[in-house]
Amino acid sequence: MDTVTAAPARRSNKKCALPKTMTALSLCALSLSGCQPTEQKTEHTAAPAASLTDARTKTIESLAGVPMQQLVSFDPKEIQQGGDTGITISSSESYSKPSSNISASRKGQFFIGNAFFKQPWVIAPASTDSRDGLGPLFNVAACQSCHIKDGRGHAPMDATDSADSLLMRLAMPASNDNEREQLKNSMIEKVAHPIYGGQLQDRAIEGVPAEARIEVTWQEVPIRFADGYVETLRKPTFRLTHAGYGALDDALMLSPRTAPPMIGLGLLEQIADTQIKQQADAEDEDGDGIRGRYNWVLDPQTGKQALGRFGWKAGQTRLLTQNQSAFNEDMGLTSSIRPHESCTKAQTACLNAPTGADAQGEGKARVEVSDEVARFVEFYTRNLAVPNRRNADDPQVLAGKKHFYAIGCQSCHTPRYQLPTTDDDRLEQHGQVIYPYTDLLLHNMGEGLADRTVAGKLPAKDAQVEFLATSYDWRTPALWGIGLAKTVDEQATFLHDGRARTPMEAVLWHGGEAQAQQEKVLTLDKQGRAELSAFLQSL
């Protein structure tokens, strides 16, 4: 895999004309006079006061169990942002260790799950019965191929680069009242393409055509701060080539997704539904411009609607269903929850290919991922520890933390939760106090980050692509561990499609409901930017 090289941020020293693409981002930089940067300020410019409503403040304090002032200040407890599960390690292995509070008798389950997560699956038939059945259509042969060292994926650097840790979700706009009614009531996830399905598989076993190849080109987009400093962002254009099953519809909606980090997922699963729901404000009743909504999805195991919390659009309810859906769509592996191959009726070679399914006993369907293997992988993904914070009491980090709160980032990135103790086997997660910085809700992030169609157009704003989520909606990602992302893998990128090479670039792409916060960030001077970046790097 070629290394993705981040172009350094540049400060312009001459007059320039900013490209028209800036207007598509709705960036406040265009309101500044001319392109001539002012002299860099030496004194510190504080971020403007936040416009957090009393209702949102009370909700955050209720979830945290402490007053807002304690959250803004240095809190020694926050060093262990994953609670008692956290680890103290700052290396390429920072995302790959088990919860520190896991008992010796349970560690074996973790390491068995790790083996199935890391080792490649093979094409059937094979002598390795427990790991055969890859494909016929697939994206990667191992979970670790996407989640490199259990960390973030990255976008292809150019049109010749492979998309190992990025995949393309697909959806068609509803074409009749029945489809619209089913989407409205979360009876179906999406309107899948009749030939290409709901996810593009860019690889296949011998004798089966792959669906298409994902290619990307990049455009530089400069954005100017109030003091004249210019940061260069990059904007991707994705397209599908080498279509294996006929032309792709112009209206087909494409949603590129990089692999998210695996840390702390068991802790996020332990957040109670009520804690997520109480943060929702779909009608913006408090008038702060933030319209967080929870995704209401169909659980593939129970067949009932439930609150979604995993995935870039919160389309999965639990780790078990998330894992088995990824096995099925990313690797072409069947399981008790997803017992059918990821082939459409039009893909006859895929349907007729050999399978690695084995008998499960007790009248269960033959599948490739047994329930036992699924449980081991679930335990592993539940217990990947969150690394402890570094330099949390550093004056620069604390100054950056104040910027974070003054700008209003906590409007969506809810800092702290007190987790319940429940009647189940999630012993490591019970009762922990955690600092994930997420509300797990969907937010409209504006046109700049919205998905596009095959024709390169913006879909209709109400076109659903993953249960209640539209092309404009993204679930707030957890920020814990973000400062170690490139330590784990130097190619790691940020945001759903990997366009951001640094956390600051990710912040500057915020639009839609976060437009006001992004504009406040643009008022920071050199010192303020360094402080905010230092805080993010400490997480």
Coordinates of C-alpha atoms in Angstrom, one line a residue:
M1 CA 0.0 0.0 0.0
D2 CA 1.4 3.4 -0.9
T3 CA 1.9 5.8 1.9
V4 CA -0.6 8.6 2.0
T5 CA 1.5 11.7 2.4
A6 CA -0.1 14.7 4.0
A7 CA 0.6 17.9 2.2
P8 CA 1.7 20.5 4.8
A9 CA -0.5 23.3 5.7
R10 CA 0.5 26.4 3.9
R11 CA 0.4 30.1 4.7
S12 CA 0.0 32.3 1.7
N13 CA 2.5 35.2 1.3
K14 CA 0.9 36.8 -1.7
K15 CA -2.4 37.8 -3.2
C16 CA -4.4 35.0 -4.5
A17 CA -7.8 34.0 -5.9
L18 CA -9.6 31.4 -3.9
P19 CA -11.3 28.8 -6.0
K20 CA -15.1 28.5 -6.4
T21 CA -15.1 25.2 -4.5
M22 CA -14.8 27.3 -1.4
T23 CA -18.4 28.5 -1.8
A24 CA -19.6 24.9 -1.7
L25 CA -18.2 24.6 1.7
S26 CA -20.0 27.6 2.9
L27 CA -16.9 28.8 4.7
C28 CA -16.8 32.1 6.4
A29 CA -13.4 32.8 5.1
L30 CA -15.0 34.3 2.0
S31 CA -16.3 37.2 4.0
L32 CA -12.8 38.4 4.8
S33 CA -11.5 41.2 2.6
G34 CA -9.2 40.1 -0.2
C35 CA -6.6 37.3 -0.1
Q36 CA -3.7 39.3 1.4
P37 CA -2.9 37.7 4.8
T38 CA -2.4 40.0 7.7
E39 CA 0.7 39.8 9.8
Q40 CA 0.6 36.9 12.2
K41 CA -0.5 38.0 15.6
T42 CA 1.7 37.4 18.5
E43 CA -0.8 37.9 21.3
H44 CA -3.4 35.3 22.1
T45 CA -6.9 35.6 20.8
A46 CA -9.4 33.7 22.9
A47 CA -12.3 31.8 21.2
P48 CA -15.7 33.5 21.5
A49 CA -18.1 32.4 24.2
A50 CA -20.2 29.3 23.4
S51 CA -23.9 29.6 22.8
L52 CA -24.7 26.4 24.7
T53 CA -28.3 26.5 25.8
D54 CA -29.3 25.9 29.5
A55 CA -31.1 22.7 28.4
R56 CA -28.0 21.2 26.7
T57 CA -25.8 22.2 29.6
K58 CA -28.2 20.4 32.0
T59 CA -28.2 17.3 29.8
I60 CA -24.4 17.1 29.6
E61 CA -24.1 17.6 33.4
S62 CA -26.8 15.0 34.0
L63 CA -25.0 12.4 31.9
A64 CA -21.6 13.3 33.4
G65 CA -22.7 13.5 37.0
V66 CA -20.5 16.6 37.5
P67 CA -20.9 20.3 36.8
M68 CA -19.8 21.8 33.5
Q69 CA -17.0 23.7 35.1
Q70 CA -15.4 20.5 36.3
L71 CA -15.5 19.2 32.7
V72 CA -13.8 22.3 31.4
S73 CA -11.1 22.2 34.0
F74 CA -8.4 19.6 34.6
D75 CA -10.0 16.4 35.9
P76 CA -7.5 13.7 37.0
K77 CA -10.2 11.1 36.4
E78 CA -10.3 12.0 32.7
I79 CA -6.8 10.7 32.2
Q80 CA -8.4 7.3 32.2
Q81 CA -10.8 8.2 29.5
G82 CA -11.9 4.5 29.2
G83 CA -12.4 4.2 32.9
D84 CA -10.8 1.2 34.6
T85 CA -10.6 -0.6 31.2
G86 CA -7.9 1.9 30.0
I87 CA -4.2 1.2 29.3
T88 CA -1.1 3.3 29.5
I89 CA 0.7 2.7 26.2
S90 CA 1.7 5.0 23.4
S91 CA 3.0 2.9 20.6
S92 CA 1.8 1.2 17.4
E93 CA 0.1 -1.3 19.7
S94 CA -2.0 1.4 21.5
Y95 CA -5.3 0.2 20.0
S96 CA -4.7 -3.6 20.3
K97 CA -4.6 -4.4 24.0
P98 CA -7.3 -5.9 26.1
S99 CA -9.2 -4.0 28.8
S100 CA -6.9 -3.6 31.8
N101 CA -9.6 -4.8 34.2
I102 CA -10.2 -8.1 32.4
S103 CA -9.7 -11.2 34.5
A104 CA -7.1 -13.8 33.7
S105 CA -9.9 -16.4 33.2
R106 CA -11.5 -14.2 30.5
K107 CA -8.3 -13.2 28.6
G108 CA -8.3 -16.4 26.6
Q109 CA -11.6 -15.4 24.9
F110 CA -10.0 -12.1 23.9
F111 CA -7.0 -13.7 22.3
I112 CA -9.0 -16.4 20.4
G113 CA -11.2 -13.6 19.1
N114 CA -8.1 -11.7 18.1
A115 CA -6.9 -14.6 16.0
F116 CA -10.1 -14.7 14.0
F117 CA -10.0 -11.0 13.6
K118 CA -6.4 -10.9 12.4
Q119 CA -6.0 -14.0 10.3
P120 CA -7.1 -14.0 6.6
W121 CA -10.0 -16.2 5.6
V122 CA -9.5 -18.4 2.6
I123 CA -11.5 -19.5 -0.4
A124 CA -13.5 -22.7 0.0
P125 CA -13.1 -25.6 -0.2
A126 CA -10.0 -25.6 2.1
S127 CA -8.4 -27.8 4.8
T128 CA -8.9 -24.9 7.2
D129 CA -12.6 -25.5 7.9
S130 CA -12.9 -22.8 10.6
R131 CA -11.7 -20.0 8.3
D132 CA -12.8 -20.9 4.8
G133 CA -15.6 -19.5 2.6
L134 CA -14.1 -16.1 1.6
G135 CA -16.3 -14.4 -1.0
P136 CA -17.4 -15.1 -3.7
L137 CA -17.6 -11.3 -3.7
F138 CA -15.6 -9.4 -1.0
N139 CA -13.6 -6.4 -0.1
V140 CA -10.9 -7.8 2.1
A141 CA -9.8 -11.2 3.4
A142 CA -9.3 -10.3 7.1
C143 CA -10.9 -7.8 9.5
Q144 CA -7.4 -6.4 10.3
S145 CA -7.0 -5.5 6.6
C146 CA -9.5 -2.7 7.1
H147 CA -8.9 -1.9 10.7
I148 CA -5.1 -1.7 10.5
K149 CA -3.7 -2.6 14.0
D150 CA -7.3 -2.1 15.1
G151 CA -7.1 1.5 14.1
R152 CA -8.4 3.8 11.4
G153 CA -8.5 3.2 7.7
H154 CA -7.5 5.6 5.0
A155 CA -8.6 6.7 1.6
P156 CA -6.7 5.7 -1.6
M157 CA -4.1 8.3 -2.4
D158 CA -4.9 8.4 -6.1
A159 CA -6.7 6.5 -8.9
T160 CA -4.0 3.8 -9.0
D161 CA -4.1 3.1 -5.2
S162 CA -6.2 0.2 -3.8
A163 CA -9.1 0.8 -1.4
D164 CA -8.2 -1.8 1.2
S165 CA -9.5 0.1 4.2
L166 CA -12.3 2.1 2.4
L167 CA -15.5 0.6 1.1
M168 CA -18.4 2.0 -0.8
R169 CA -22.0 1.7 0.5
L170 CA -24.8 2.0 -2.1
A171 CA -28.4 3.0 -2.0
M172 CA -31.1 3.9 -4.5
P173 CA -33.7 6.6 -4.0
A174 CA -37.2 5.3 -3.2
S175 CA -39.2 5.0 -6.4
N176 CA -42.7 4.3 -5.0
D177 CA -44.9 4.8 -2.0
N178 CA -44.3 1.3 -0.6
E179 CA -40.5 1.9 -0.5
R180 CA -41.0 5.3 1.1
E181 CA -43.3 3.9 3.7
Q182 CA -40.9 1.0 4.5
L183 CA -38.0 3.5 4.9
K184 CA -40.1 5.9 7.0
N185 CA -40.9 3.1 9.5
S186 CA -37.4 1.5 9.5
M187 CA -38.8 -1.8 8.0
I188 CA -35.9 -1.9 5.5
E189 CA -32.3 -0.5 5.8
K190 CA -32.3 1.0 2.3
V191 CA -33.5 0.5 -1.3
A192 CA -30.6 -1.6 -2.5
H193 CA -29.5 -1.6 -6.2
P194 CA -31.1 -4.5 -7.9
I195 CA -27.8 -5.7 -9.4
Y196 CA -25.0 -4.3 -7.2
G197 CA -26.9 -4.5 -3.8
G198 CA -26.2 -2.3 -0.8
Q199 CA -22.4 -2.4 -0.8
L200 CA -19.8 -2.5 -3.5
Q201 CA -17.4 -5.5 -3.4
D202 CA -14.3 -4.7 -5.5
R203 CA -12.8 -8.1 -5.2
A204 CA -14.0 -11.6 -6.1
I205 CA -12.8 -15.2 -6.2
E206 CA -11.7 -16.8 -9.5
G207 CA -14.6 -17.2 -12.0
V208 CA -16.7 -14.5 -10.4
P209 CA -16.5 -10.9 -11.8
A210 CA -15.8 -8.2 -9.2
E211 CA -18.4 -5.5 -9.0
A212 CA -16.3 -2.5 -9.8
R213 CA -13.1 -0.6 -8.8
I214 CA -13.1 2.4 -6.5
E215 CA -11.0 5.3 -7.8
V216 CA -10.5 8.7 -6.2
T217 CA -9.0 12.0 -7.3
W218 CA -8.2 14.9 -5.0
Q219 CA -8.6 18.7 -5.2
E220 CA -6.9 21.1 -3.0
V221 CA -9.2 23.5 -1.1
P222 CA -7.6 26.4 0.8
I223 CA -9.4 27.8 3.8
R224 CA -8.4 31.1 5.5
F225 CA -8.3 31.9 9.2
A226 CA -9.1 35.4 10.4
D227 CA -5.4 36.2 10.9
G228 CA -4.6 35.3 7.3
Y229 CA -3.2 31.8 7.9
V230 CA -4.2 29.4 5.1
E231 CA -4.8 25.7 5.8
T232 CA -5.0 23.5 2.7
L233 CA -7.8 20.9 2.8
R234 CA -8.3 18.2 0.2
K235 CA -11.6 17.3 -1.4
P236 CA -12.2 13.8 -2.8
T237 CA -14.1 12.8 -5.9
F238 CA -15.0 9.2 -6.0
R239 CA -16.0 7.2 -9.0
L240 CA -16.5 3.6 -9.9
T241 CA -14.8 2.0 -12.9
H242 CA -14.6 -1.4 -14.5
A243 CA -18.2 -2.2 -13.6
G244 CA -18.6 -6.0 -13.8
Y245 CA -22.4 -6.2 -14.1
G246 CA -23.4 -3.4 -16.4
A247 CA -23.7 0.3 -16.2
L248 CA -24.4 2.0 -12.9
D249 CA -27.5 4.2 -12.5
D250 CA -26.7 7.9 -12.4
A251 CA -29.1 8.2 -9.4
L252 CA -27.2 5.5 -7.4
M253 CA -26.0 7.1 -4.2
L254 CA -22.4 6.4 -3.2
S255 CA -21.2 6.5 0.4
P256 CA -17.5 6.0 0.9
R257 CA -16.6 4.8 4.4
T258 CA -13.1 4.3 5.9
A259 CA -12.7 1.8 8.7
P260 CA -13.2 3.4 12.1
P261 CA -11.0 2.5 15.1
M262 CA -12.0 -0.5 17.2
I263 CA -11.2 0.9 20.7
G264 CA -13.8 1.4 23.3
L265 CA -16.7 -0.2 21.4
G266 CA -17.8 -2.2 24.4
L267 CA -18.1 0.9 26.4
L268 CA -20.1 2.7 23.7
E269 CA -22.4 -0.4 23.6
Q270 CA -22.9 0.0 27.4
I271 CA -24.3 3.5 27.1
A272 CA -28.0 3.2 27.9
D273 CA -30.5 3.9 25.2
T274 CA -32.1 6.4 27.5
Q275 CA -28.8 8.3 27.8
I276 CA -28.6 8.6 24.0
K277 CA -32.3 9.5 23.5
Q278 CA -32.3 12.2 26.1
Q279 CA -29.8 14.1 24.0
A280 CA -31.9 14.0 20.8
D281 CA -33.4 17.3 19.6
A282 CA -34.7 16.5 16.1
E283 CA -36.9 19.6 16.1
D284 CA -34.3 21.9 17.6
E285 CA -36.6 22.8 20.5
D286 CA -33.8 24.5 22.4
G287 CA -33.0 26.7 19.4
D288 CA -29.3 26.1 19.3
G289 CA -29.2 24.9 15.6
I290 CA -28.2 21.4 16.7
R291 CA -30.7 18.8 15.6
G292 CA -29.3 15.5 16.9
R293 CA -31.4 12.5 15.9
Y294 CA -31.0 8.8 16.8
N295 CA -31.2 6.3 14.0
W296 CA -34.0 3.8 14.5
V297 CA -33.0 0.6 12.8
L298 CA -34.1 -3.0 12.2
D299 CA -32.1 -5.5 14.3
P300 CA -31.2 -8.4 11.9
Q301 CA -31.2 -10.9 14.7
T302 CA -34.5 -10.0 16.6
G303 CA -36.4 -8.6 13.6
K304 CA -37.4 -5.7 15.8
Q305 CA -36.7 -1.9 15.6
A306 CA -34.1 -0.7 18.0
L307 CA -31.7 2.3 18.5
G308 CA -28.7 2.3 16.2
R309 CA -25.3 3.3 17.5
F310 CA -22.5 1.7 15.4
G311 CA -21.3 2.6 12.0
W312 CA -20.8 6.0 10.3
K313 CA -24.5 6.4 10.1
A314 CA -25.5 4.5 13.3
G315 CA -27.1 1.7 11.2
Q316 CA -26.2 -1.1 13.6
T317 CA -27.6 -1.8 17.1
R318 CA -25.0 -4.0 18.7
L319 CA -21.5 -5.3 18.3
L320 CA -22.8 -8.8 17.4
T321 CA -24.9 -7.5 14.5
Q322 CA -22.2 -5.0 13.4
N323 CA -19.6 -7.8 13.3
Q324 CA -21.7 -10.3 11.4
S325 CA -22.9 -7.7 8.9
A326 CA -19.2 -6.8 8.3
F327 CA -18.3 -10.5 7.9
N328 CA -21.1 -10.8 5.3
E329 CA -20.7 -7.6 3.3
D330 CA -16.9 -7.0 3.6
M331 CA -15.8 -10.6 3.4
G332 CA -18.6 -12.6 1.9
L333 CA -19.0 -14.8 5.0
T334 CA -22.4 -16.2 6.2
S335 CA -23.4 -16.4 9.8
S336 CA -26.6 -17.2 11.8
I337 CA -27.6 -13.6 11.7
R338 CA -26.6 -13.1 8.0
P339 CA -27.1 -16.6 6.6
H340 CA -27.1 -15.6 2.9
E341 CA -24.2 -14.9 0.6
S342 CA -23.8 -11.2 -0.4
C343 CA -24.9 -11.8 -4.0
T344 CA -27.9 -10.4 -5.8
K345 CA -30.2 -12.5 -8.0
A346 CA -28.5 -11.1 -11.1
Q347 CA -25.1 -12.3 -10.0
T348 CA -25.4 -16.0 -11.0
A349 CA -21.7 -16.8 -10.9
C350 CA -21.6 -15.6 -7.3
L351 CA -24.7 -17.6 -6.3
N352 CA -23.3 -20.8 -7.9
A353 CA -19.8 -20.5 -6.4
P354 CA -18.5 -23.0 -3.8
T355 CA -19.3 -22.2 -0.1
G356 CA -17.4 -22.9 3.1
A357 CA -20.6 -23.4 5.1
D358 CA -20.5 -26.0 7.8
A359 CA -23.3 -27.7 9.7
Q360 CA -24.1 -26.0 13.0
G361 CA -26.3 -28.8 14.5
E362 CA -29.7 -28.4 16.2
G363 CA -31.4 -27.8 12.8
K364 CA -29.5 -24.5 12.3
A365 CA -28.6 -23.3 8.8
R366 CA -25.1 -24.2 7.5
V367 CA -22.9 -21.1 7.8
E368 CA -19.3 -20.1 7.4
V369 CA -18.9 -18.1 10.7
S370 CA -20.1 -20.3 13.5
D371 CA -21.9 -18.9 16.6
E372 CA -18.8 -19.9 18.6
V373 CA -16.5 -17.9 16.4
A374 CA -18.9 -15.0 16.4
R375 CA -18.9 -14.9 20.2
F376 CA -15.2 -14.9 20.4
V377 CA -14.9 -12.0 17.9
E378 CA -17.7 -10.1 19.8
F379 CA -15.8 -10.5 23.0
Y380 CA -12.6 -9.2 21.3
T381 CA -14.2 -6.2 19.8
R382 CA -16.0 -5.4 23.1
N383 CA -12.7 -5.4 25.1
L384 CA -10.2 -3.5 23.0
A385 CA -9.0 -0.9 25.5
V386 CA -9.0 2.8 25.1
P387 CA -5.5 4.3 25.7
N388 CA -5.2 6.7 28.6
R389 CA -4.7 10.4 27.8
R390 CA -1.2 12.0 27.6
N391 CA -0.3 15.4 29.0
A392 CA -3.8 16.0 30.2
D393 CA -2.6 18.6 32.7
D394 CA -0.3 20.4 30.3
P395 CA -1.1 24.2 30.3
Q396 CA -1.3 24.2 26.4
V397 CA -3.6 21.2 26.4
L398 CA -5.9 22.8 29.1
A399 CA -6.0 26.0 27.1
G400 CA -7.1 24.0 24.1
K401 CA -9.7 22.3 26.1
K402 CA -11.2 25.6 27.1
H403 CA -11.3 26.5 23.3
F404 CA -13.1 23.2 22.7
Y405 CA -15.8 24.1 25.2
A406 CA -16.0 27.8 24.4
I407 CA -16.5 27.0 20.7
G408 CA -19.3 24.6 21.6
C409 CA -17.9 21.4 20.4
Q410 CA -19.5 19.6 23.3
S411 CA -22.9 20.3 21.7
C412 CA -22.4 17.0 19.8
H413 CA -19.2 15.6 21.3
T414 CA -20.7 14.8 24.7
P415 CA -17.7 14.4 27.0
R416 CA -18.6 12.1 29.9
Y417 CA -20.9 9.3 30.8
Q418 CA -21.6 7.2 33.9
L419 CA -22.3 3.8 32.6
P420 CA -24.9 1.5 34.2
T421 CA -24.4 -1.9 35.7
T422 CA -26.6 -4.3 33.8
D423 CA -27.6 -7.9 34.2
D424 CA -25.3 -9.4 31.5
D425 CA -21.8 -10.6 31.0
R426 CA -20.2 -7.2 30.1
L427 CA -18.3 -7.2 33.4
E428 CA -15.4 -5.0 32.2
Q429 CA -17.8 -2.2 31.1
H430 CA -20.2 -2.2 34.1
G431 CA -20.4 1.1 36.0
Q432 CA -17.4 2.8 34.3
V433 CA -17.0 6.5 34.0
I434 CA -15.9 7.3 30.5
Y435 CA -14.9 10.3 28.3
P436 CA -15.7 9.3 24.7
Y437 CA -16.8 12.8 23.4
T438 CA -19.8 11.6 21.4
D439 CA -23.5 11.7 21.6
L440 CA -23.9 8.8 19.2
L441 CA -26.6 10.8 17.3
L442 CA -27.0 11.7 13.7
H443 CA -26.3 15.2 12.6
N444 CA -26.6 17.0 9.2
M445 CA -23.0 18.0 8.5
G446 CA -23.8 20.0 5.4
E447 CA -23.2 19.7 1.6
G448 CA -19.4 19.6 1.9
L449 CA -19.5 16.2 3.7
A450 CA -22.6 14.8 2.0
D451 CA -22.5 11.7 -0.1
R452 CA -22.9 12.1 -3.9
T453 CA -24.5 10.1 -6.7
V454 CA -22.7 8.2 -9.5
A455 CA -23.4 11.3 -11.6
G456 CA -21.6 13.5 -9.0
K457 CA -24.9 15.2 -7.8
L458 CA -26.1 15.9 -4.3
P459 CA -29.0 13.5 -3.5
A460 CA -32.3 14.9 -2.3
K461 CA -32.0 16.1 1.3
D462 CA -34.7 13.6 2.5
A463 CA -33.4 10.6 0.5
Q464 CA -32.7 7.9 3.1
V465 CA -29.6 5.8 2.6
E466 CA -29.3 3.8 5.9
F467 CA -32.6 3.5 7.7
L468 CA -33.5 7.1 8.9
A469 CA -30.0 8.5 7.9
T470 CA -29.7 10.6 4.8
S471 CA -26.6 11.3 2.7
Y472 CA -26.1 14.5 4.8
D473 CA -26.2 12.7 8.2
W474 CA -23.3 11.3 10.1
R475 CA -23.1 9.9 13.6
T476 CA -20.8 11.8 15.9
P477 CA -17.6 9.8 16.2
A478 CA -15.9 9.2 19.6
L479 CA -12.7 11.3 19.9
W480 CA -10.9 9.2 22.5
G481 CA -7.6 7.8 21.2
I482 CA -7.6 10.3 18.2
G483 CA -4.2 11.7 19.2
L484 CA -2.6 8.2 18.8
A485 CA -4.2 7.4 15.4
K486 CA -1.0 8.1 13.4
T487 CA 1.2 6.4 16.0
V488 CA -0.8 3.3 15.4
D489 CA -0.7 3.7 11.6
E490 CA 1.0 6.7 9.9
Q491 CA -1.5 6.4 7.0
A492 CA -4.5 6.9 9.2
T493 CA -7.0 9.6 8.1
F494 CA -10.0 11.2 9.6
L495 CA -13.7 11.7 8.7
H496 CA -15.9 9.1 7.1
D497 CA -14.2 9.2 3.7
G498 CA -10.6 9.8 4.9
R499 CA -10.3 13.2 3.4
A500 CA -8.8 14.8 6.5
R501 CA -5.2 14.2 7.2
T502 CA -5.2 15.8 10.6
P503 CA -7.8 16.3 13.3
M504 CA -7.7 20.1 12.5
E505 CA -8.6 19.4 8.9
A506 CA -11.5 17.4 10.1
V507 CA -12.7 20.3 12.2
L508 CA -12.5 22.7 9.3
W509 CA -14.7 20.4 7.1
H510 CA -17.6 20.7 9.7
G511 CA -20.6 22.3 8.2
G512 CA -24.4 22.1 8.5
E513 CA -25.3 21.9 12.1
A514 CA -21.7 22.5 13.1
Q515 CA -21.2 25.5 10.8
A516 CA -21.3 28.0 13.6
Q517 CA -18.6 26.1 15.5
Q518 CA -16.4 25.8 12.5
E519 CA -16.6 29.6 12.0
K520 CA -15.5 30.1 15.6
V521 CA -12.5 27.9 15.0
L522 CA -11.6 30.2 12.0
T523 CA -11.2 33.1 14.5
L524 CA -8.4 31.4 16.4
D525 CA -4.9 32.8 16.0
K526 CA -1.7 30.8 15.8
Q527 CA -1.5 30.2 19.5
G528 CA -5.2 29.2 19.7
R529 CA -4.9 26.8 16.9
A530 CA -1.8 25.2 18.5
E531 CA -3.7 24.9 21.8
L532 CA -6.8 23.3 20.2
S533 CA -4.6 20.8 18.3
A534 CA -2.7 20.0 21.5
F535 CA -6.0 19.2 23.3
L536 CA -7.1 16.9 20.5
Q537 CA -3.7 15.2 20.4
S538 CA -3.9 14.5 24.1
L539 CA -7.1 12.5 23.7

